[in-house]
Amino acid sequence: MSGSSIENNQEIPESSAPPNFIRHFIEEDIQTGKYDGRVVTRFPPEPNGYLHIGHAKSICLNFGLSIDYHGACHLRFDDTNPEKEEVEYVESIEADVRWLGFDWKDHLYFTSDYFDKLYDYAVSLIQMGKAYVDSLSAEEIRRYRGTLTEPGKDSPYRNRSVDENLALFEKMKEGHFDEGACVLRAKINMAAPNMVMRDPALYRIRKASHHRTKDKWCIYPMYDFAHCLSDSIERITHSICTLEFENNRELYDWILDALNVYHPRQIEFARLNLSYTVLSKRKLIELVTNGHVTGWDDPRMPTISGLRRRGYTPESIRKFCERIGVAKRDSMVDLGLLEYMIREDLNKKAHRVMAVLNPLRVVIENYPEEQTEMLTAVNNPGEPDMGTRQLPFSKVLFIEQDDFMEEPPKKFFRLSPGREVRLRYAYFLTCTGVVKDDNGLVVELRCTYDPATRGGDAPDGRKVKSTIHWVSADHAIDAQVRLYENLFSSENPATEEDFKLCINENSVQALSGCKVEPSLATAMPGFQCQFERLGYFCVDTRDSTPGNPVFNRTVTLKDMWAKIKDR
RNA sequence: UGAGGGUUGGUGCAGCGGCAGCACGACGGGUUCUGACCCCGUUAACCAAGGUUCGAAUCCUUGACCCUCAGCCA
């Protein structure tokens, strides 16, 4: 907890993060000494699913604020609905937050740990005449609530005496009633213009076993009741949530005021929307349970675990969350920005290697039959400290099918009959002939090399228009490579009639028989590299085995040729 | 048509009474042993109309459009 703070002129730490309205509020509160200069935030996930990139925005915001203002950020599981929540989810959430690089120290909490206190608060409310047990059915309550334009009307049970309410609530807790028989409601105003304030339910009966409290309780607090009080109990200063809770703020404030307890400030911001993806838990669960993807960590999923398996780094995700900013307006962030961030990060971190995805055999006719020589390649041209490695070169190579065209269009700079290109880190190579199969498909190239260009430069100073990657046929390792694209073909799947109808059928393309350079033989699961000229890839953490490496494409390189090609 | 929010280049975010800026994208050029990275340049915005002011994206008024709320989900 930061300083004792008597004076109002607290130092506001500088930060790399761009300004936003939440920071303005916090700085204002520090300035006025509203919370004695303290800044305590919280990330309050419900453990009913895996975390996704949208949660990352909230995590980076809340933990980032606590770091920049020298405060704390609590990780609190909002586990008030036993029917949907599981320990598997709490474990994955903890792992994902940690992986993202954040530390909640010893501030790990569960709303379920507060059930006793919450119950007492409910009793207090009843005693003050501000809550009552309603015996209307769920259906009746709905009808009594009124509509957006018409006021609701009071429940016939609204004026039960305090003693009767106390007794009834006690019986609810003791399990005397069936689910749905009654509910504890705040006594506010059935004619309130804000629907949230029309006597909201505070407690409901659920005869389900809770993942932590087991069968101790059969009544569970609703979000509106539990959340504000949990914030209060933990002495949170700024309770940051998404826009859809804006209407609930009035209730948040009402409950804390009614109970006259410590009162955090709720601030709402717009949740993340990402083009070509869905970020609603319901839809994500549907993708998993209906088998549209292989699991929560399918590399096409926008979940933290999916992005991790895809090859995204915590740094790139944090950077992304910083770049998109925080505001109140609904917006749609371009998926391209996320891709830019991972390229930027991996550009300086990833080893360059050569891999041929769609091999085309090349025979160098003037290269000695049994010869193999080792050539030096740099691991990262931008980072000399990352060193060099040796690449075997021999008479028969594989190059990328896309790097050869028998009849090249004007802007095609790569290999074609009679043309000379450079083999990266090796020699100049000239195509002298093609070998075709019975269908007329090119199956092999006959080429010559220039021994004087060893290492990649011509002594006579002549230039080539392009450099292509290659592997030595005898030395290359076979690999499987998975190329991923957007999971959805619609920019905003959520607005489609059925989001499942716009699932991209080509979202994954599994290639086998790919040829990668031998240095990759020892690559461990999770290893990230750039396949030169193709993109960033990582060794899959689930399906890769020592003898049969499997690579996932994290993201392509920017591809100017692809653009030129289709115009 | 109740209540609560929102509206700045193609996208996202700043600017909070004093020259509208940053990032991504797009486009053009330079560089290059990755058609990558990098570098340079161009493009392009204050929802509308009134008002206050020497001066308005910013303050006021009116309007338009968009989002959220009628769970015993969160």
XYZ file of C-alpha atoms in Angstrom, chain A residues 45-526:
482
model
C -12.847 -13.644 -13.943
C -15.664 -16.106 -13.569
C -14.070 -19.563 -13.812
C -16.444 -20.817 -16.471
C -14.174 -20.789 -19.491
C -10.697 -20.063 -20.736
C -9.225 -16.596 -20.915
C -9.054 -14.926 -24.313
C -7.437 -11.877 -25.870
C -10.309 -9.735 -24.637
C -9.494 -10.732 -21.072
C -5.868 -9.919 -21.807
C -6.932 -6.334 -22.416
C -8.526 -6.210 -18.979
C -5.599 -7.996 -17.336
C -3.043 -5.653 -18.868
C -5.170 -2.678 -17.888
C -5.714 -3.694 -14.272
C -2.264 -5.065 -13.546
C -0.639 -2.306 -15.579
C -2.379 0.359 -13.529
C -1.352 -1.282 -10.265
C 2.263 -1.376 -11.403
C 2.383 2.172 -12.707
C 0.772 3.635 -9.616
C 2.654 1.398 -7.191
C -0.483 -0.303 -5.985
C -1.748 -3.849 -6.132
C -3.938 -5.906 -8.403
C -5.945 -8.769 -6.990
C -6.843 -11.908 -8.861
C -10.325 -12.768 -7.708
C -12.407 -15.628 -8.971
C -15.994 -14.533 -9.187
C -17.380 -17.962 -8.419
C -20.989 -17.347 -7.453
C -22.625 -19.721 -9.912
C -21.817 -23.354 -9.012
C -23.561 -24.693 -12.077
C -21.103 -23.249 -14.545
C -17.820 -23.144 -12.759
C -15.011 -25.680 -12.576
C -11.541 -26.017 -11.102
C -10.087 -26.743 -14.530
C -10.945 -23.188 -15.421
C -9.427 -21.632 -12.327
C -6.201 -23.478 -12.977
C -6.011 -22.422 -16.600
C -6.809 -18.825 -15.678
C -4.040 -18.657 -13.104
C -1.589 -20.154 -15.581
C -2.583 -17.742 -18.329
C -2.345 -14.631 -16.175
C 1.071 -15.731 -14.978
C 2.163 -16.522 -18.516
C 1.151 -13.060 -19.606
C 3.710 -11.847 -17.117
C 1.621 -10.616 -14.215
C 1.928 -11.345 -10.527
C -0.905 -11.034 -8.047
C 1.526 -11.669 -5.189
C -0.493 -13.037 -2.278
C -3.664 -11.384 -3.483
C -5.495 -14.453 -4.690
C -9.140 -14.398 -3.681
C -12.386 -16.190 -4.293
C -15.781 -14.637 -3.929
C -16.811 -17.943 -2.400
C -14.458 -17.197 0.492
C -16.760 -14.306 1.321
C -19.994 -16.286 1.375
C -20.311 -16.025 5.154
C -19.730 -12.282 5.149
C -22.026 -11.832 2.221
C -24.739 -13.718 4.044
C -24.338 -11.426 7.018
C -24.576 -8.370 4.802
C -27.787 -9.734 3.348
C -29.185 -10.193 6.831
C -28.250 -6.594 7.638
C -30.095 -5.391 4.593
C -33.163 -7.310 5.675
C -32.933 -5.870 9.148
C -32.829 -2.381 7.691
C -35.947 -3.182 5.738
C -34.008 -2.906 2.491
C -34.374 -6.487 1.328
C -37.161 -9.038 1.343
C -37.825 -12.609 0.456
C -40.049 -12.840 -2.576
C -42.096 -15.972 -3.199
C -43.086 -15.056 -6.714
C -41.936 -17.461 -9.420
C -39.231 -16.400 -11.849
C -41.902 -16.018 -14.489
C -44.051 -13.837 -12.246
C -41.127 -11.676 -11.278
C -40.466 -11.087 -14.923
C -44.027 -9.999 -15.523
C -44.033 -7.746 -12.470
C -40.849 -6.044 -13.617
C -42.584 -3.983 -16.264
C -40.867 -2.983 -19.468
C -38.407 -0.407 -20.681
C -41.186 2.145 -20.977
C -43.645 0.968 -18.331
C -43.014 0.825 -14.592
C -43.170 -2.494 -12.795
C -45.431 -3.224 -9.898
C -44.759 -4.316 -6.356
C -44.668 -7.978 -5.488
C -47.406 -8.997 -3.071
C -44.613 -10.242 -0.797
C -42.798 -6.913 -0.824
C -44.078 -5.803 2.550
C -43.337 -8.862 4.647
C -42.093 -7.946 8.068
C -38.423 -7.904 8.929
C -38.889 -10.875 11.212
C -40.700 -12.854 8.589
C -38.007 -12.047 6.022
C -35.303 -13.009 8.464
C -36.979 -16.327 9.145
C -37.605 -17.015 5.495
C -34.057 -16.164 4.457
C -32.784 -18.433 7.207
C -34.947 -21.219 5.869
C -33.665 -20.564 2.373
C -30.157 -21.074 3.668
C -31.167 -24.206 5.536
C -32.533 -25.769 2.411
C -36.182 -25.775 3.288
C -37.199 -24.513 -0.115
C -36.849 -25.891 -3.588
C -34.875 -24.069 -6.234
C -36.921 -21.207 -7.569
C -39.404 -21.225 -4.700
C -38.194 -17.861 -3.517
C -35.434 -15.343 -3.833
C -33.992 -12.525 -1.768
C -34.577 -9.156 -3.372
C -33.396 -5.633 -2.673
C -36.284 -3.327 -1.845
C -35.597 -0.365 -4.062
C -38.187 0.883 -6.514
C -40.305 -1.086 -8.941
C -40.891 2.061 -10.963
C -37.220 2.977 -11.294
C -36.360 4.142 -14.807
C -33.238 1.992 -14.603
C -34.440 -1.610 -14.915
C -31.548 -2.808 -12.782
C -33.026 -0.965 -9.807
C -36.464 -2.628 -9.911
C -35.909 -4.736 -6.814
C -33.032 -6.844 -8.172
C -32.507 -10.395 -6.927
C -29.688 -10.699 -4.412
C -29.735 -14.389 -3.557
C -31.163 -17.434 -5.291
C -31.462 -21.078 -4.304
C -29.184 -23.499 -6.143
C -28.914 -27.010 -4.842
C -25.665 -27.626 -6.607
C -22.249 -28.517 -5.319
C -19.784 -25.663 -5.558
C -16.241 -26.364 -6.738
C -14.845 -24.939 -3.506
C -17.548 -24.737 -0.855
C -18.969 -28.073 -1.929
C -22.381 -28.549 -0.288
C -22.095 -25.989 2.436
C -24.450 -23.602 0.681
C -27.657 -23.950 -1.225
C -28.156 -20.223 -1.677
C -25.742 -18.216 -3.779
C -25.346 -14.447 -4.112
C -25.993 -12.781 -7.434
C -23.270 -10.880 -9.226
C -24.564 -7.441 -8.315
C -24.602 -8.245 -4.642
C -21.375 -10.202 -4.458
C -19.226 -8.082 -6.691
C -19.485 -4.679 -5.068
C -19.124 -6.188 -1.604
C -16.110 -8.265 -2.621
C -14.528 -5.088 -3.963
C -15.367 -3.390 -0.703
C -14.009 -6.203 1.460
C -10.725 -6.149 -0.457
C -10.591 -2.357 -0.275
C -10.325 -2.048 -4.016
C -10.039 1.579 -5.110
C -10.939 1.374 -8.769
C -13.248 -1.374 -9.919
C -12.804 -1.491 -13.671
C -15.305 -3.402 -15.753
C -16.817 -3.410 -19.208
C -19.522 -1.171 -20.630
C -22.429 -3.560 -20.193
C -22.185 -2.990 -16.448
C -22.763 0.725 -16.754
C -26.426 0.323 -15.839
C -25.406 -1.780 -12.859
C -23.266 0.941 -11.351
C -26.306 2.543 -9.743
C -26.967 -0.725 -7.938
C -23.289 -1.164 -7.073
C -23.414 2.204 -5.374
C -26.799 1.600 -3.789
C -25.750 -1.603 -2.032
C -22.543 -0.151 -0.655
C -24.335 2.983 0.497
C -27.165 1.026 2.071
C -24.698 -1.041 4.055
C -22.540 2.022 4.719
C -19.302 0.232 3.895
C -16.065 1.097 2.120
C -16.928 2.248 -1.380
C -14.690 1.701 -4.455
C -15.273 3.563 -7.691
C -16.595 1.546 -10.606
C -15.317 2.621 -14.016
C -16.452 1.077 -17.273
C -14.535 0.718 -20.542
C -15.300 -0.828 -23.919
C -14.467 -4.498 -24.315
C -12.245 -5.606 -27.155
C -13.682 -6.631 -30.487
C -11.261 -8.157 -32.973
C -11.992 -8.490 -36.661
C -12.450 -12.005 -38.043
C -12.810 -13.508 -34.589
C -15.400 -14.080 -31.899
C -14.708 -13.208 -28.284
C -17.813 -14.267 -26.458
C -17.429 -17.102 -24.021
C -20.633 -18.691 -25.200
C -19.448 -18.818 -28.805
C -15.984 -19.984 -27.857
C -17.446 -22.816 -25.811
C -19.615 -23.728 -28.755
C -16.610 -23.976 -31.052
C -14.929 -26.305 -28.600
C -17.850 -28.535 -27.705
C -19.084 -28.849 -31.282
C -15.649 -29.833 -32.490
C -15.110 -26.926 -34.857
C -11.697 -26.633 -33.289
C -9.589 -29.202 -31.481
C -9.867 -27.578 -28.066
C -9.472 -24.387 -26.073
C -5.834 -24.275 -27.096
C -6.387 -24.864 -30.792
C -3.933 -22.447 -32.457
C -6.820 -20.814 -34.302
C -8.551 -19.846 -31.078
C -8.283 -16.299 -29.713
C -7.787 -17.791 -26.255
C -4.565 -17.084 -24.410
C -3.747 -20.777 -24.569
C -4.519 -20.866 -28.283
C -2.374 -17.832 -29.003
C 0.422 -19.296 -26.910
C 0.310 -22.533 -28.848
C 0.135 -20.575 -32.068
C 3.421 -18.912 -31.135
C 2.341 -15.547 -29.787
C 4.581 -14.210 -27.036
C 3.402 -12.532 -23.828
C 5.311 -9.408 -24.863
C 3.486 -9.167 -28.159
C 0.111 -9.504 -26.480
C 0.974 -6.930 -23.840
C 2.199 -4.564 -26.518
C -0.990 -5.108 -28.445
C -3.107 -4.316 -25.425
C -1.158 -1.144 -24.884
C -1.502 -0.087 -28.524
C -5.250 -0.562 -28.798
C -5.786 1.804 -25.897
C -8.733 2.088 -23.567
C -11.878 4.085 -24.230
C -15.639 3.931 -23.899
C -16.677 3.665 -27.509
C -17.488 0.351 -29.125
C -14.846 -0.441 -31.659
C -13.422 -3.179 -33.794
C -9.673 -3.624 -33.749
C -8.015 -4.819 -36.933
C -6.589 -8.310 -36.519
C -3.657 -7.012 -38.555
C -2.521 -5.014 -35.544
C -2.142 -8.160 -33.456
C -0.161 -9.723 -36.287
C 2.012 -6.656 -36.559
C 2.854 -6.939 -32.864
C 3.967 -10.553 -33.024
C 6.030 -9.910 -36.148
C 7.715 -6.992 -34.458
C 8.570 -9.089 -31.406
C 9.675 -12.196 -33.246
C 11.692 -10.209 -35.768
C 14.225 -9.502 -33.074
C 13.948 -12.773 -31.193
C 13.466 -15.573 -33.689
C 16.219 -17.642 -35.247
C 16.165 -17.671 -39.008
C 16.150 -21.118 -40.540
C 15.445 -22.492 -43.967
C 12.463 -24.698 -44.598
C 10.830 -25.755 -47.827
C 7.100 -26.273 -47.540
C 6.352 -27.504 -51.046
C 9.580 -29.073 -52.251
C 10.781 -28.937 -55.848
C 13.831 -31.074 -56.563
C 16.866 -29.330 -58.006
C 19.862 -31.132 -59.431
C 23.013 -29.083 -59.869
C 24.605 -30.690 -62.869
C 28.071 -29.226 -62.454
C 28.326 -29.925 -58.739
C 30.548 -32.880 -57.716
C 28.564 -36.077 -57.164
C 29.479 -37.083 -53.615
C 30.461 -33.696 -52.261
C 28.956 -31.968 -49.212
C 30.252 -28.672 -47.981
C 29.278 -26.592 -44.988
C 28.215 -22.998 -45.447
C 27.835 -20.342 -42.805
C 24.430 -18.787 -42.183
C 23.605 -16.040 -39.712
C 20.884 -16.744 -37.184
C 19.442 -13.241 -37.155
C 20.725 -10.511 -39.462
C 19.458 -7.828 -37.113
C 20.981 -9.370 -34.003
C 24.616 -10.380 -34.603
C 24.845 -11.708 -31.057
C 22.591 -14.556 -32.018
C 25.501 -16.101 -33.910
C 25.808 -18.289 -36.936
C 25.339 -21.910 -37.890
C 26.579 -24.316 -40.555
C 24.390 -25.503 -43.419
C 25.159 -28.560 -45.521
C 25.114 -28.030 -49.290
C 25.199 -30.741 -51.926
C 24.324 -31.652 -55.488
C 20.615 -32.245 -54.957
C 18.495 -29.618 -53.243
C 14.894 -28.734 -52.631
C 13.557 -25.288 -53.317
C 10.057 -23.909 -52.941
C 7.688 -24.649 -55.790
C 6.523 -21.046 -55.610
C 10.055 -19.902 -56.329
C 10.026 -21.313 -59.859
C 7.876 -20.419 -62.831
C 8.420 -21.827 -66.262
C 6.790 -18.799 -67.854
C 7.296 -15.928 -65.423
C 5.231 -12.739 -65.527
C 7.170 -9.467 -65.739
C 7.406 -8.774 -62.004
C 8.483 -12.295 -61.068
C 12.119 -12.136 -59.986
C 12.659 -15.701 -58.897
C 13.894 -18.755 -60.765
C 12.833 -19.608 -64.298
C 14.522 -21.251 -67.252
C 17.743 -19.475 -68.154
C 17.570 -17.149 -65.157
C 20.111 -16.833 -62.366
C 19.212 -16.384 -58.703
C 21.075 -16.654 -55.450
C 20.687 -19.579 -53.079
C 20.764 -17.937 -49.680
C 24.214 -18.159 -48.050
C 25.351 -20.457 -50.897
C 25.884 -19.919 -54.618
C 24.369 -18.331 -57.681
C 22.234 -20.867 -59.480
C 21.022 -20.901 -63.063
C 18.156 -23.006 -64.337
C 19.110 -24.852 -67.490
C 16.194 -27.211 -67.910
C 13.037 -28.710 -66.473
C 11.926 -32.310 -66.089
C 8.204 -33.002 -66.326
C 6.022 -35.958 -65.504
C 3.435 -37.512 -67.809
C 0.954 -34.772 -66.906
C 3.344 -32.046 -67.877
C 3.981 -31.037 -64.272
C 7.455 -29.821 -63.472
C 8.962 -32.368 -61.082
C 12.625 -31.459 -61.216
C 14.921 -28.626 -62.230
C 18.262 -29.075 -63.909
C 20.611 -26.293 -62.928
C 24.223 -25.187 -62.851
C 25.964 -23.228 -60.151
C 28.836 -20.779 -60.258
C 31.623 -22.013 -57.943
C 33.055 -18.503 -57.825
C 29.981 -17.219 -55.986
C 30.468 -19.312 -52.858
C 29.002 -17.492 -49.885
C 26.623 -15.585 -52.106
C 28.600 -12.854 -53.853
C 29.957 -12.734 -57.377
C 33.580 -11.604 -57.731
C 32.728 -9.902 -61.012
C 30.097 -7.844 -59.200
C 27.119 -9.084 -61.148
C 23.792 -8.980 -59.405
C 20.784 -11.266 -59.206
C 17.249 -10.041 -58.739
C 16.371 -12.477 -56.024
C 17.601 -14.755 -53.303
C 15.706 -17.936 -52.562
C 15.830 -20.446 -49.736
C 16.731 -24.116 -50.093
C 17.668 -27.259 -48.210
C 20.026 -30.069 -49.127
C 17.984 -33.127 -50.117
C 20.217 -35.624 -48.374
C 20.445 -33.653 -45.171
C 16.995 -32.166 -44.772
C 14.573 -33.394 -42.149
C 10.970 -34.218 -42.917
C 8.434 -32.208 -41.064
C 4.764 -31.502 -40.856
C 3.768 -27.871 -41.093
C 0.395 -26.368 -40.276
C -0.582 -23.150 -41.974
C -3.262 -21.205 -40.170
C -5.603 -18.549 -41.449
C -8.459 -16.653 -39.846
C -11.000 -18.945 -38.222
C -13.804 -16.883 -39.769
C -14.331 -15.487 -43.210
C -16.567 -12.712 -41.924
C -15.040 -9.597 -40.489
C -17.620 -9.597 -37.727
C -18.908 -13.152 -37.225
C -21.000 -12.092 -34.223
C -23.310 -10.076 -36.463
C -23.954 -12.998 -38.832
C -27.225 -14.917 -38.504
C -25.211 -17.901 -37.349
C -21.537 -17.283 -36.694
C -20.753 -20.945 -37.329
C -21.795 -20.558 -40.941
C -18.880 -18.246 -41.655
C -16.205 -20.520 -40.272
C -13.329 -20.506 -42.752
C -13.021 -24.021 -44.161
C -9.374 -23.343 -44.943
C -8.446 -22.078 -41.525
C -5.854 -24.818 -41.223
C -3.827 -26.469 -43.928
C -1.664 -29.357 -42.758
C 1.317 -30.008 -44.985
C 3.389 -33.128 -44.697
C 6.591 -33.940 -46.480
C 8.009 -30.514 -45.815
C 11.811 -30.297 -45.735
C 13.581 -28.375 -43.027
C 17.261 -27.756 -42.390
C 19.027 -30.274 -40.111
C 19.681 -27.787 -37.312
C 16.001 -28.138 -36.489
C 16.494 -31.773 -35.458
C 16.944 -30.729 -31.857
C 14.263 -28.047 -31.739
C 12.169 -28.419 -28.611
C 8.402 -27.951 -28.395
C 7.655 -24.259 -28.229
